[in-house]
PDB file of C-alpha atoms in Angstrom:
ATOM      1  CA  UNK V   1    -122.869   3.739 -64.925  1.00 51.00           C
ATOM      2  CA  UNK V   2    -124.652   5.822 -67.535  1.00 62.00           C
ATOM      3  CA  UNK V   3    -128.229   5.666 -68.215  1.00 85.00           C
ATOM      4  CA  UNK V   4    -129.522   3.905 -71.328  1.00 92.00           C
ATOM      5  CA  UNK V   5    -133.098   5.102 -70.917  1.00 94.00           C
ATOM      6  CA  UNK V   6    -134.000   8.567 -70.045  1.00 93.00           C
ATOM      7  CA  UNK V   7    -137.039  10.536 -69.687  1.00 95.00           C
ATOM      8  CA  UNK V   8    -138.422  11.466 -73.051  1.00 94.00           C
ATOM      9  CA  UNK V   9    -137.381   8.034 -74.776  1.00 94.00           C
ATOM     10  CA  UNK V  10    -139.723   6.212 -76.873  1.00 95.00           C
ATOM     11  CA  UNK V  11    -139.833   2.723 -75.313  1.00 96.00           C
ATOM     12  CA  UNK V  12    -141.380  -0.910 -76.053  1.00 96.00           C
ATOM     13  CA  UNK V  13    -142.577  -3.241 -73.315  1.00 96.00           C
ATOM     14  CA  UNK V  14    -140.850  -6.419 -73.560  1.00 95.00           C
ATOM     15  CA  UNK V  15    -142.565  -8.958 -71.015  1.00 94.00           C
ATOM     16  CA  UNK V  16    -145.668  -8.614 -68.927  1.00 91.00           C
ATOM     17  CA  UNK V  17    -149.184  -7.982 -69.291  1.00 93.00           C
ATOM     18  CA  UNK V  18    -148.583  -4.776 -71.567  1.00 94.00           C
ATOM     19  CA  UNK V  19    -146.109  -6.761 -73.934  1.00 95.00           C
ATOM     20  CA  UNK V  20    -145.758  -5.058 -76.939  1.00 94.00           C
ATOM     21  CA  UNK V  21    -147.181  -1.753 -75.921  1.00 95.00           C
ATOM     22  CA  UNK V  22    -145.367   1.379 -76.805  1.00 95.00           C
ATOM     23  CA  UNK V  23    -144.934   4.712 -74.877  1.00 95.00           C
ATOM     24  CA  UNK V  24    -142.780   7.932 -73.716  1.00 96.00           C
ATOM     25  CA  UNK V  25    -140.949   7.823 -70.511  1.00 96.00           C
ATOM     26  CA  UNK V  26    -142.400  10.373 -68.169  1.00 96.00           C
ATOM     27  CA  UNK V  27    -140.015   9.580 -65.323  1.00 96.00           C
ATOM     28  CA  UNK V  28    -137.103   7.421 -64.364  1.00 95.00           C
ATOM     29  CA  UNK V  29    -135.739   6.394 -60.753  1.00 94.00           C
ATOM     30  CA  UNK V  30    -132.501   5.042 -61.150  1.00 92.00           C
ATOM     31  CA  UNK V  31    -132.024   4.064 -57.475  1.00 93.00           C
ATOM     32  CA  UNK V  32    -135.098   1.652 -57.859  1.00 94.00           C
ATOM     33  CA  UNK V  33    -134.262   0.582 -61.495  1.00 93.00           C
ATOM     34  CA  UNK V  34    -137.901   1.477 -62.712  1.00 95.00           C
ATOM     35  CA  UNK V  35    -139.450   4.040 -65.016  1.00 96.00           C
ATOM     36  CA  UNK V  36    -142.888   5.241 -65.486  1.00 96.00           C
ATOM     37  CA  UNK V  37    -144.146   4.898 -68.942  1.00 96.00           C
ATOM     38  CA  UNK V  38    -147.402   6.907 -70.058  1.00 95.00           C
ATOM     39  CA  UNK V  39    -150.239   4.545 -71.144  1.00 92.00           C
ATOM     40  CA  UNK V  40    -148.582   1.161 -69.695  1.00 93.00           C
ATOM     41  CA  UNK V  41    -149.123  -0.586 -66.667  1.00 92.00           C
ATOM     42  CA  UNK V  42    -151.860   1.484 -65.760  1.00 94.00           C
ATOM     43  CA  UNK V  43    -153.734   1.008 -62.607  1.00 96.00           C
ATOM     44  CA  UNK V  44    -156.991   2.325 -60.908  1.00 96.00           C
ATOM     45  CA  UNK V  45    -156.614   4.397 -57.667  1.00 94.00           C
ATOM     46  CA  UNK V  46    -159.531   5.030 -55.420  1.00 95.00           C
ATOM     47  CA  UNK V  47    -158.966   8.768 -54.178  1.00 93.00           C
ATOM     48  CA  UNK V  48    -160.871  10.842 -51.541  1.00 94.00           C
ATOM     49  CA  UNK V  49    -162.175  13.994 -52.805  1.00 94.00           C
ATOM     50  CA  UNK V  50    -160.499  17.300 -51.364  1.00 94.00           C
ATOM     51  CA  UNK V  51    -160.516  20.942 -52.000  1.00 94.00           C
ATOM     52  CA  UNK V  52    -157.722  20.723 -54.703  1.00 93.00           C
ATOM     53  CA  UNK V  53    -158.940  17.901 -56.725  1.00 88.00           C
ATOM     54  CA  UNK V  54    -162.046  15.681 -57.817  1.00 90.00           C
ATOM     55  CA  UNK V  55    -162.259  12.221 -55.781  1.00 91.00           C
ATOM     56  CA  UNK V  56    -163.262   8.854 -57.730  1.00 95.00           C
ATOM     57  CA  UNK V  57    -161.550   6.355 -59.627  1.00 95.00           C
ATOM     58  CA  UNK V  58    -158.172   7.785 -61.132  1.00 92.00           C
ATOM     59  CA  UNK V  59    -155.994   5.991 -63.585  1.00 93.00           C
ATOM     60  CA  UNK V  60    -152.387   6.193 -62.540  1.00 92.00           C
ATOM     61  CA  UNK V  61    -149.396   4.770 -64.664  1.00 93.00           C
ATOM     62  CA  UNK V  62    -147.242   2.413 -62.379  1.00 96.00           C
ATOM     63  CA  UNK V  63    -143.582   2.072 -62.469  1.00 96.00           C
ATOM     64  CA  UNK V  64    -141.955  -0.703 -64.852  1.00 95.00           C
ATOM     65  CA  UNK V  65    -138.555  -2.276 -64.072  1.00 95.00           C
ATOM     66  CA  UNK V  66    -135.954  -0.830 -66.661  1.00 94.00           C
ATOM     67  CA  UNK V  67    -135.257  -4.527 -67.838  1.00 93.00           C
ATOM     68  CA  UNK V  68    -138.668  -4.829 -69.462  1.00 95.00           C
ATOM     69  CA  UNK V  69    -137.895  -1.849 -71.614  1.00 95.00           C
ATOM     70  CA  UNK V  70    -136.360  -1.479 -74.872  1.00 95.00           C
ATOM     71  CA  UNK V  71    -135.559   1.985 -76.673  1.00 94.00           C
ATOM     72  CA  UNK V  72    -137.444   2.058 -79.981  1.00 93.00           C
ATOM     73  CA  UNK V  73    -135.399   3.037 -83.168  1.00 89.00           C
ATOM     74  CA  UNK V  74    -136.459   5.197 -86.002  1.00 87.00           C
ATOM     75  CA  UNK V  75    -138.371   2.006 -87.372  1.00 87.00           C
ATOM     76  CA  UNK V  76    -140.552   1.576 -84.258  1.00 86.00           C
ATOM     77  CA  UNK V  77    -138.672  -1.786 -83.333  1.00 91.00           C
ATOM     78  CA  UNK V  78    -137.078  -2.565 -80.244  1.00 93.00           C
ATOM     79  CA  UNK V  79    -133.401  -1.954 -80.197  1.00 94.00           C
ATOM     80  CA  UNK V  80    -130.570  -1.960 -77.544  1.00 93.00           C
ATOM     81  CA  UNK V  81    -128.375   0.809 -76.751  1.00 93.00           C
ATOM     82  CA  UNK V  82    -124.855   1.437 -76.978  1.00 93.00           C
ATOM     83  CA  UNK V  83    -122.362   4.186 -76.237  1.00 93.00           C
ATOM     84  CA  UNK V  84    -119.490   5.615 -78.290  1.00 94.00           C
ATOM     85  CA  UNK V  85    -117.201   8.918 -78.273  1.00 94.00           C
ATOM     86  CA  UNK V  86    -118.098  11.650 -80.708  1.00 93.00           C
ATOM     87  CA  UNK V  87    -116.058  14.934 -80.364  1.00 93.00           C
ATOM     88  CA  UNK V  88    -114.866  14.001 -76.878  1.00 93.00           C
ATOM     89  CA  UNK V  89    -118.512  13.385 -75.749  1.00 93.00           C
ATOM     90  CA  UNK V  90    -120.030  10.276 -74.564  1.00 92.00           C
ATOM     91  CA  UNK V  91    -123.061   9.625 -76.924  1.00 92.00           C
ATOM     92  CA  UNK V  92    -126.052   7.112 -76.717  1.00 92.00           C
ATOM     93  CA  UNK V  93    -126.833   5.237 -79.931  1.00 92.00           C
ATOM     94  CA  UNK V  94    -129.253   2.521 -81.392  1.00 92.00           C
ATOM     95  CA  UNK V  95    -127.326  -0.787 -81.816  1.00 91.00           C
ATOM     96  CA  UNK V  96    -129.672  -1.716 -84.815  1.00 89.00           C
ATOM     97  CA  UNK V  97    -129.322   1.538 -87.137  1.00 87.00           C
ATOM     98  CA  UNK V  98    -126.102   2.941 -85.469  1.00 87.00           C
ATOM     99  CA  UNK V  99    -127.726   6.318 -85.308  1.00 87.00           C
ATOM    100  CA  UNK V 100    -127.202   8.535 -82.374  1.00 87.00           C
ATOM    101  CA  UNK V 101    -130.235   9.070 -80.014  1.00 82.00           C
TER     102      UNK V 101
END
């Protein structure tokens, strides 16, 4: 199945404690059906100091289920993603505006 959300997409969170927050997808795990969005679902991780990095309390973005995310259209509103054929290639498009993504 083609991926509706990809790395670099601007998304809005639909449910949960971060409902309404917006951000950019930094990584996607299709097998786990989850994505990491910058600035959303941030948890504090206590890390031990090492030669490579400073220890302490570090903020880390945690994965969110793909079903709780929606793509943002050019107006900044949540939209669904559709697929259509353009010049023999499969292209994603926003259902609200009809524009290719």
